[in-house]
C-alpha positions in Angstrom: 138.1 148.4 113.9 135.6 147.4 116.6 134.3 150.4 118.6 134.2 149.3 122.3 132.1 152.1 123.8 130.7 151.8 126.5 133.4 149.2 127.5 136.6 151.2 126.9 137.0 151.7 130.7 137.4 147.9 131.0 141.0 148.2 129.7 142.3 149.9 132.8 141.4 147.0 135.0 143.2 144.4 132.8 144.9 142.0 133.3 145.2 142.3 137.1 142.0 143.7 138.7 139.2 142.7 136.4 136.0 144.5 137.0 133.5 141.6 136.5 130.3 143.6 137.1 130.1 144.3 133.4 129.6 140.6 132.7 126.9 140.5 135.3 124.9 143.5 134.0 125.3 143.3 130.2 122.4 141.7 128.2 122.4 143.1 124.6 123.9 140.8 121.9 126.4 143.4 120.8 127.6 144.0 124.3 128.1 140.2 124.9 130.0 139.8 121.6 132.3 142.7 122.6 133.0 141.2 126.0 133.6 137.9 124.4 136.1 139.5 122.1 137.9 141.2 125.0 138.0 137.9 127.0 139.8 136.2 124.1 142.1 139.2 123.4 143.2 139.6 127.0 143.4 135.9 127.8 140.9 136.0 130.6 138.4 133.7 128.8 139.5 130.8 131.0 138.5 132.6 134.2 135.7 130.3 135.4 133.3 133.1 135.9 134.0 134.7 132.5 133.5 131.5 130.4 130.5 130.4 132.4 128.9 133.8 132.2 129.4 134.0 128.4 127.9 130.6 127.9 124.9 131.6 130.0 124.4 134.8 128.1 124.6 133.3 124.7 122.2 130.5 125.8 119.7 133.0 127.4 116.4 133.1 125.4 116.8 136.9 125.0 120.0 136.4 123.0 119.8 132.7 122.0 122.8 132.4 119.8 123.5 128.7 119.6 126.5 129.1 117.4 128.4 131.3 119.8 127.2 129.2 122.8 128.7 126.1 121.3 131.9 128.0 120.4 132.2 129.1 124.1 131.4 125.6 125.3 134.1 124.0 123.1 136.8 126.4 124.5 136.0 125.8 128.1 138.9 123.7 129.5 137.2 122.4 132.6 133.5 121.9 132.0 131.2 121.4 134.9 127.8 119.8 134.9 126.2 123.2 134.7 128.1 123.9 131.5 126.8 120.6 130.0 123.2 121.3 131.1 123.3 124.8 129.7 124.5 123.8 126.2 122.2 120.7 126.0 119.2 122.9 126.9 120.2 125.5 124.3 120.2 122.7 121.6 116.8 121.3 122.7 115.1 124.7 122.9 116.4 125.6 119.4 114.8 122.5 117.9 118.2 120.6 117.6 117.2 117.9 119.9 119.2 115.2 118.2 122.4 117.2 118.8 121.3 117.7 122.4 120.9 114.0 122.9 124.3 113.3 121.3 125.9 115.8 123.8 124.0 114.0 126.6 125.7 110.7 125.5 129.1 112.4 125.8 128.1 113.9 129.2 127.4 110.6 130.9 131.0 109.6 130.4 132.1 112.5 132.6 129.3 113.2 135.0 126.1 111.7 136.3 123.1 113.8 135.0 120.9 115.6 137.5 117.3 116.6 137.7 118.0 119.5 135.4 119.7 117.4 132.7 117.2 114.6 132.6 114.0 116.6 132.0 115.7 118.5 129.2 116.9 115.4 127.2 113.6 113.7 127.8 111.9 116.7 126.3 114.2 116.3 123.3 113.2 112.7 122.9 109.5 113.8 123.0 110.2 116.3 120.2 111.9 113.7 118.1 109.4 111.0 118.9 112.2 108.6 119.8 110.5 106.6 122.6 113.2 103.9 122.8 115.9 106.4 123.7 113.4 108.0 126.1 112.9 104.7 127.8 116.7 104.3 128.2 116.9 107.7 129.9 114.0 106.7 132.1 115.9 103.6 133.2 119.0 105.7 133.9 116.9 108.1 136.0 115.6 105.2 138.1 119.1 103.8 138.4 120.7 107.0 139.7 117.8 107.9 142.1 115.8 110.5 140.1 112.9 108.3 139.3 110.7 110.0 141.8 111.8 113.6 141.0 108.7 115.6 140.1 110.4 117.3 137.1 111.7 114.1 135.7 108.3 112.4 136.1 106.5 115.3 134.5 108.8 115.2 131.5 108.3 111.4 131.2 104.5 111.7 131.2 104.8 114.3 128.5 107.2 112.2 126.4 105.3 109.0 126.7 102.0 110.8 125.9 103.4 112.5 122.8 105.1 109.2 121.6 101.8 107.2 121.9 103.0 105.1 124.8 99.9 106.1 126.8 100.1 103.1 129.2 103.6 104.1 130.2 102.5 107.7 130.7 99.6 106.6 132.9 101.9 104.4 135.0 104.2 107.3 135.7 101.3 109.6 136.3 99.6 107.3 138.8 102.8 106.9 140.7 103.1 110.7 141.3 101.9 112.4 144.5 101.9 116.1 143.3 100.1 116.5 140.0 99.8 120.0 138.7 97.5 121.1 135.8 100.3 120.8 133.3 100.7 117.1 134.1 96.9 116.5 133.8 97.0 118.3 130.4 99.8 116.1 129.1 98.0 112.9 130.0 94.7 114.1 128.5 96.5 115.1 125.4 98.1 111.7 125.2 94.8 109.9 125.4 93.3 112.2 122.8 96.2 111.6 120.4 95.7 107.8 120.8 92.0 108.2 120.0 91.0 107.2 123.6 88.7 110.2 123.7 86.3 108.8 126.4 89.2 108.3 128.9 90.4 111.8 128.0 86.9 113.2 128.8 86.8 111.2 132.1 90.2 112.7 133.1 89.0 116.1 132.2 86.0 115.7 134.5 88.3 114.5 137.3 90.8 117.4 137.1 91.0 119.3 140.4 91.5 122.5 138.3 91.6 123.5 134.7 93.2 126.1 132.6 92.8 127.2 129.0 95.2 124.5 127.8 92.9 121.8 129.4 90.0 122.9 127.3 92.0 123.3 124.2 93.7 119.9 124.4 90.3 118.3 124.5 88.8 120.4 121.8 91.8 119.5 119.6 91.5 115.8 120.5 87.7 115.7 119.7 88.3 117.5 116.4 91.1 115.2 115.3 88.9 112.1 116.1 86.2 113.5 113.8 83.9 114.4 116.6 83.6 118.0 115.5 80.1 118.7 116.9 81.3 117.5 120.3 84.4 119.7 120.0 82.3 122.7 119.1 80.0 122.1 122.1 83.0 122.0 124.4 84.5 125.1 122.6 81.3 127.1 123.2 81.5 126.1 126.9 85.1 127.4 127.4 85.2 130.1 130.0 88.1 131.8 128.2 89.2 130.9 124.7 92.8 131.4 123.6 94.2 131.5 120.1 95.2 127.9 120.2 91.6 126.8 120.9 90.3 128.9 118.0 92.8 127.3 115.7 92.1 123.8 117.0 88.4 124.3 116.1 89.2 125.6 112.7 91.5 122.7 112.0 88.7 120.3 113.1 86.2 121.9 110.7 88.7 121.8 107.8 89.6 118.2 108.3 85.9 117.2 108.4 85.4 119.0 105.1 83.1 121.7 106.7 85.1 124.7 105.3 82.0 127.0 105.5 81.9 126.6 109.3 85.7 127.1 109.4 85.4 130.4 107.5 82.5 131.5 109.7 84.6 130.9 112.8 87.6 132.5 111.2 85.8 135.8 110.9 84.6 135.6 114.5 88.2 135.4 115.8 89.5 138.4 117.7 93.0 138.0 116.2 94.7 135.8 113.6 98.2 134.4 113.7 100.4 132.6 111.2 98.9 129.2 112.3 95.4 130.5 111.6 96.3 131.5 108.1 98.1 128.2 107.4 95.1 126.2 108.7 92.7 128.1 106.4 94.9 128.0 103.3 95.9 124.3 103.8 92.4 123.4 104.7 90.9 124.9 101.5 93.7 123.1 99.5 93.0 119.8 101.3 89.3 120.1 100.4 89.9 120.9 96.8 88.8 124.6 97.2 91.8 125.8 95.4 90.5 129.3 94.4 89.5 130.0 98.0 93.0 128.9 99.2 94.6 131.4 96.7 92.2 134.2 97.7 93.0 133.6 101.4 96.7 133.8 100.7 96.5 137.1 99.0 94.2 138.4 101.8 96.9 137.4 104.2 99.5 139.4 102.3 97.2 142.4 102.0 96.8 142.5 105.8 100.5 142.5 106.4 101.2 138.9 107.5 104.3 137.2 106.3 103.9 133.6 105.0 106.0 130.7 106.2 107.4 127.8 104.1 104.2 125.8 105.0 102.0 128.6 103.8 103.8 128.8 100.4 103.7 125.0 100.0 99.9 125.0 100.5 99.2 127.9 98.1 101.5 126.5 95.4 99.6 123.2 95.6 96.4 125.2 95.2 97.8 127.0 92.2 98.8 123.7 90.8 95.2 122.4 91.2 93.9 125.4 89.3 96.7 125.5 86.8 96.8 129.3 87.0 100.3 130.0 85.8 100.1 133.8 86.3 99.4 133.4 90.0 102.2 130.8 90.3 104.8 133.2 88.7 103.8 136.0 91.0 104.3 133.8 94.1 107.6 132.6 92.7 108.7 136.3 92.3 107.5 137.0 95.9 109.6 134.2 97.2 112.7 135.5 95.4 112.2 139.0 96.7 111.7 137.9 100.2 114.7 135.5 100.4 113.0 132.1 100.6 115.4 129.4 99.9 114.5 126.6 97.4 116.8 123.9 98.7 114.0 122.1 100.6 110.4 121.4 100.0 109.7 124.8 98.6 111.9 123.9 95.6 109.9 120.7 95.1 106.6 122.6 95.3 107.7 125.2 92.8 108.9 122.5 90.3 105.5 120.7 90.7 103.6 124.0 90.3 105.3 124.9 87.0 104.9 121.3 85.7 101.2 121.1 86.6 100.6 124.6 85.1 101.9 123.4 81.8 105.2 125.3 81.9 107.8 122.5 82.0 110.5 124.8 80.8 110.2 126.9 84.0 110.1 123.8 86.1 113.4 122.7 84.5 114.9 126.2 85.1 114.0 126.0 88.8 115.4 122.5 89.1 118.7 123.5 87.5 119.0 126.5 89.8 118.8 124.4 93.0 122.4 123.9 94.1 121.9 121.1 96.6 119.4 118.8 94.9 117.6 116.3 97.1 115.7 113.2 96.0 112.4 115.2 96.3 113.6 117.7 93.6 114.7 114.9 91.2 111.3 113.2 91.8 109.3 116.3 91.1 111.1 117.1 87.8 111.0 113.4 86.7 107.2 113.2 87.4 106.7 116.6 85.6 108.6 115.5 82.5 106.6 112.3 82.5 103.2 113.9 82.5 104.4 116.2 79.7 105.3 113.1 77.6 109.1 113.8 77.8 109.9 110.3 79.0 113.4 110.1 77.5 114.4 113.3 79.3 112.9 112.0 82.5 114.7 108.6 82.3 118.0 110.4 81.5 117.6 112.5 84.6 116.9 109.4 86.7 120.1 107.8 85.6 122.0 111.1 86.2 120.6 111.2 89.7 121.9 107.7 90.4 125.3 108.7 89.2 125.4 111.6 91.7 125.3 108.9 94.5 121.8 109.7 95.6 119.8 106.5 96.3 116.4 106.4 94.6 113.5 105.7 96.9 110.1 104.1 96.3 108.4 107.5 95.4 110.9 108.3 92.6 110.3 104.9 91.0 106.6 105.8 90.8 107.6 108.9 88.8 109.8 106.8 86.5 107.1 104.2 85.9 104.6 106.9 85.1 107.0 108.5 82.6 107.2 105.1 80.9 103.4 104.8 81.0 102.7 108.1 79.3 105.2 107.3 76.5 104.1 103.7 76.0 107.5 102.4 76.9 106.3 98.9 78.0 109.7 97.1 78.0 111.4 100.0 79.8 108.6 100.1 82.4 109.0 96.4 83.2 112.8 96.8 83.5 112.5 99.7 85.9 109.9 97.8 87.9 112.4 94.9 88.2 115.2 97.4 89.0 113.6 98.2 92.4 114.9 94.8 93.6 118.5 96.1 93.1 117.8 98.9 95.6 115.9 96.5 98.0 112.6 98.4 97.5 109.5 96.3 98.0 106.9 97.2 95.3 103.8 98.7 96.8 100.2 99.0 95.4 101.2 102.2 93.7 104.1 100.5 91.9 101.9 97.6 90.8 99.3 100.2 89.7 101.8 101.9 87.5 102.9 98.6 85.9 99.3 97.5 85.3 98.5 100.9 83.7 101.5 100.6 81.5 100.2 97.3 80.2 96.6 98.4 79.9 97.4 101.6 77.9 99.5 99.5 75.5 96.6 97.1 75.0 98.3 94.1 76.8 95.1 93.5 78.8 95.5 89.7 79.4 99.0 90.3 80.7 97.7 93.1 82.9 94.9 90.8 84.2 97.4 88.1 85.0 99.7 90.6 86.8 96.8 91.7 89.0 95.8 88.1 89.8 99.3 87.2 90.8 100.2 90.2 92.9 101.4 89.4 96.4 99.1 92.1 97.8 95.4 92.6 97.3 94.6 95.0 94.4 92.7 98.1 95.2 90.0 99.9 93.2 92.6 102.0 91.3 94.3 99.0 89.8 90.9 97.5 88.8 89.9 100.9 87.3 93.1 100.8 85.2 92.1 97.5 83.8 88.6 98.8 83.1 89.9 101.9 81.5 92.2 99.9 79.2 89.3 97.6 78.3 87.1 100.6 77.4 89.9 102.2 75.2 90.6 98.9 73.4 87.1 97.6 73.2 87.6 94.4 75.3 84.1 94.0 76.7 84.7 90.8 78.6 87.7 91.9 80.5 86.1 95.3 81.1 83.0 93.7 82.7 85.3 91.5 84.8 87.2 94.6 86.0 84.0 96.5 86.7 82.7 93.7 88.9 85.9 93.7 90.9 85.7 97.5 91.4 82.1 97.2 92.6 83.1 94.5 95.1 86.0 96.5 96.5 84.5 100.0 96.4 80.8 100.1 95.2 80.7 103.9 95.6 83.2 104.5 92.8 81.2 106.6 90.3 84.0 106.5 87.7 83.5 102.7 87.4 79.9 103.1 86.3 80.8 105.9 83.9 83.6 103.9 82.3 81.4 100.8 82.0 78.6 102.9 80.4 81.0 104.5 78.0 82.5 101.2 77.0 79.0 99.9 76.2 78.1 103.1 74.4 81.2 102.9 72.2 80.1 99.5 71.1 76.5 100.5 70.5 75.2 98.4 73.4 72.5 100.9 74.4 70.4 98.5 76.5 73.4 97.9 78.7 74.1 101.6 78.8 70.5 102.2 80.1 70.9 99.5 82.7 74.2 101.0 84.0 72.7 104.5 84.1 69.6 103.2 85.9 71.9 101.7 88.5 73.6 105.1 88.9 70.3 106.9 89.3 69.1 104.5 92.0 72.3 104.9 93.9 72.3 108.7 93.7 75.4 108.9 91.5 75.9 111.8 89.1 78.5 112.2 86.4 80.5 115.4 86.6 80.0 117.4 83.4 83.0 118.1 81.2 84.6 121.3 82.3 87.5 123.3 80.8 89.2 126.5 82.1 91.5 129.2 80.8 93.4 131.7 82.9 93.6 135.2 81.3 94.8 138.4 83.0 94.6 136.8 86.5 91.0 135.6 86.0 90.0 131.9 85.6 87.4 131.5 82.8 85.4 128.3 83.2 83.4 126.6 80.5 81.1 123.5 80.5 79.5 121.7 77.5 77.3 124.0 75.5 78.0 126.9 77.9 76.2 130.2 77.2 76.9 132.0 80.5 80.2 133.7 79.6 80.1 137.5 79.0 81.8 136.9 75.6 79.4 134.1 74.6 78.4 135.8 71.3 82.0 136.3 70.2 83.0 132.8 71.4 80.3 131.1 69.3 81.1 133.2 66.3 84.8 132.1 66.6 83.6 128.5 66.9 81.6 128.8 63.7 84.8 130.2 62.0 86.8 127.2 63.5 84.2 124.8 62.1 84.5 126.2 58.6 88.3 126.2 58.7 88.3 122.6 59.9 86.1 121.6 57.0 88.4 123.3 54.5 91.4 121.2 55.7 89.3 118.0 55.4 88.4 117.3 59.0 85.6 114.7 59.4 84.1 114.5 62.9 84.6 111.2 64.7 81.0 110.6 65.8 81.9 107.3 67.5 83.1 109.5 70.3 79.5 110.6 71.0 78.5 108.4 74.0 74.8 109.4 74.0 72.0 107.7 72.2 71.5 110.3 69.5 70.0 109.6 66.0 71.6 111.4 63.0 75.1 112.3 62.2 74.4 116.0 62.2 73.1 115.9 65.7 76.2 113.9 66.8 78.5 116.4 65.2 76.7 119.2 67.0 77.3 117.4 70.3 81.0 117.2 69.6 81.3 120.8 68.6 80.0 122.0 71.9 82.6 120.2 74.1 84.0 122.4 76.8 87.6 122.5 75.5 86.5 123.9 72.1 84.8 126.8 73.9 88.0 127.3 75.9 90.0 127.3 72.7 87.7 129.8 71.0 88.0 132.1 74.1 91.8 131.7 73.9 92.0 132.5 70.2 90.0 135.7 70.9 91.8 136.9 74.0 95.3 135.5 74.3 97.8 137.4 72.2 99.6 135.5 69.4 102.9 134.1 70.5 101.6 133.2 73.9 100.4 129.6 74.4 96.8 129.0 75.1 96.7 127.0 78.3 93.6 124.9 79.1 92.8 122.6 82.0 90.1 119.9 81.5 88.6 117.8 84.3 88.0 114.7 82.0 90.1 112.8 79.4 90.2 114.5 76.0 88.1 112.6 73.5 89.7 111.4 70.2 87.8 113.9 68.1 88.7 116.9 70.2 92.3 115.8 70.2 92.3 115.6 66.4 90.5 119.0 66.2 93.0 120.7 68.5 96.0 119.4 66.5 94.5 120.9 63.3 93.6 124.2 65.0 97.2 124.6 66.3 98.3 124.5 62.6 95.4 126.5 61.2 95.9 129.4 63.6 99.7 129.0 64.1 99.1 128.8 67.9 100.6 126.6 70.6 97.7 125.1 72.6 98.6 123.3 75.9 95.8 121.1 77.4 96.0 119.4 80.7 93.4 116.6 81.0 92.9 114.2 83.9 95.7 112.0 82.5 98.5 114.1 81.3 99.6 117.2 79.3 99.1 117.6 75.6 101.3 120.2 73.8 99.7 120.9 70.4 101.8 122.7 67.9 102.1 122.8 64.1 99.4 120.1 63.7 100.9 117.5 66.1 100.7 116.7 69.8 103.5 115.9 72.2 101.7 112.7 73.3 102.2 111.3 69.8 98.5 110.2 69.9 99.2 107.9 72.9 97.2 108.8 75.9 
């Protein structure tokens, strides 16, 4: 039973002499709810003052209960324009601008809006980026005599600026007599957003007065336009810096790739907020500094800050880049303990994380647990199954999704085509490519890239070449690189040279092109051409990334390069590698020295080169440190060579261990002497 203290005295005034002062003075949510209940129980709700006051209280920012506000609004029998204005503003301020605009559409059938209604719905249009609806409301404002109202004009300048209609914004601005600093800031921000930074600077100089926002808007605009040095110069000149200006400068550094300067500025800040943390974590992730992103996340938690959905999406992406499953599991546990829902993008990120960390079973578990699955969730799991070589499962899920009534989009077809690609399902891939027409999806470069790669991996190089030459859109370097890669794998020198020439024409800075071309020549013993390509690379300042493999163990990432002797367990690792070598000999393994792409004389020297590949060091480390029964998970930055692939299959059987390797193409699950890729990668 509801306890009504301190309102029990209200009963003696009902129903005749209502003491309305309580409605005027109450402000706490519980008090308002009690008064609301009394008004319904005693049938005084329809008293104009009571219903209006309840609506105003629920809409007040101190209480801000949109659900109850709408409930009160719907029960009011005779709504005034004030009622409409109050509920529309409540929707817009609570980020439900679309619903606010829908209510505005209903309003104009009963009342003419005033200079309170119009700025509010124009603000909603700005937030949604719906400039056409904004222009219609602008026309209505002119028609009913509010075109010169200062509040309407100010909201129009802001809306047009945010929606990229800077000429319209300037026209309204120039027609105004009274222009405050907020208005100037809106216009400067609009020009900065459109890349018209010189005009923004000119307006900044013309401003009769400035505030912290004026400086911050320009700093942010310069940063986003890539003029980070100019932004920093202006930042240093600021008479008073606010948190937004610090964050804008950090964002600029991160987007320009200067994460060291961003970190230096971060430690100079007087205070950090959630936006600061998100910028640092997302910035590190964007720049491929995955470990720094993860460290920054745990630093954030240690200092007592609570992450948002955006924070978790960024750190999960960083974990995926490192393939550190332990950290990913910990973050998943944190999300569950702190009540983060997985229905939206967080669910998608979690599925992707588990898939990219080599634990497709956990990815499937997360996927199945999501009650309201969206296309993004289906896409994530289909892509994950594809890179793990589970194409049949991926395609079955795609068909299951279609049966649920969800309409596939362009992105999910990329996942489906990639699944076909990794399993060598050429006919299926072509069928799914054609299926896009049924859903009126126009194939993009990414779709054509998948189709070409399917053909190239299967050795259908002439067909792939013809597909590229007959595409309705110009091929990019990725598509030509697929043809070059297929030529290298299948020894088609002429097509490979043709593809390499196209890559150099489109993107001459593509290092991978020269490496693939060199490897193709080396595999065919054409050492003079190898020397020529490497000389070209040297002259252009290109360097090949060394082979690198990593293993996570007890929260630490252990990284190995070819012939590495820097690890604290180097002695034990090389002893284990000697043991591995002997055991491989006993089962009849003969090294495939054709995989040695260096000009080395002598089979023994070539065998020694293969034995020191980074993934073998990682496997040795795993055999020493990872407990039996737990998979050894390895991430490699390059494609696994044929010999290492054969060796890893044998080692999985010799030591009765599951070894999961993620190379730059896909996942390989080695178990009992076989691989999930079925020797197709």
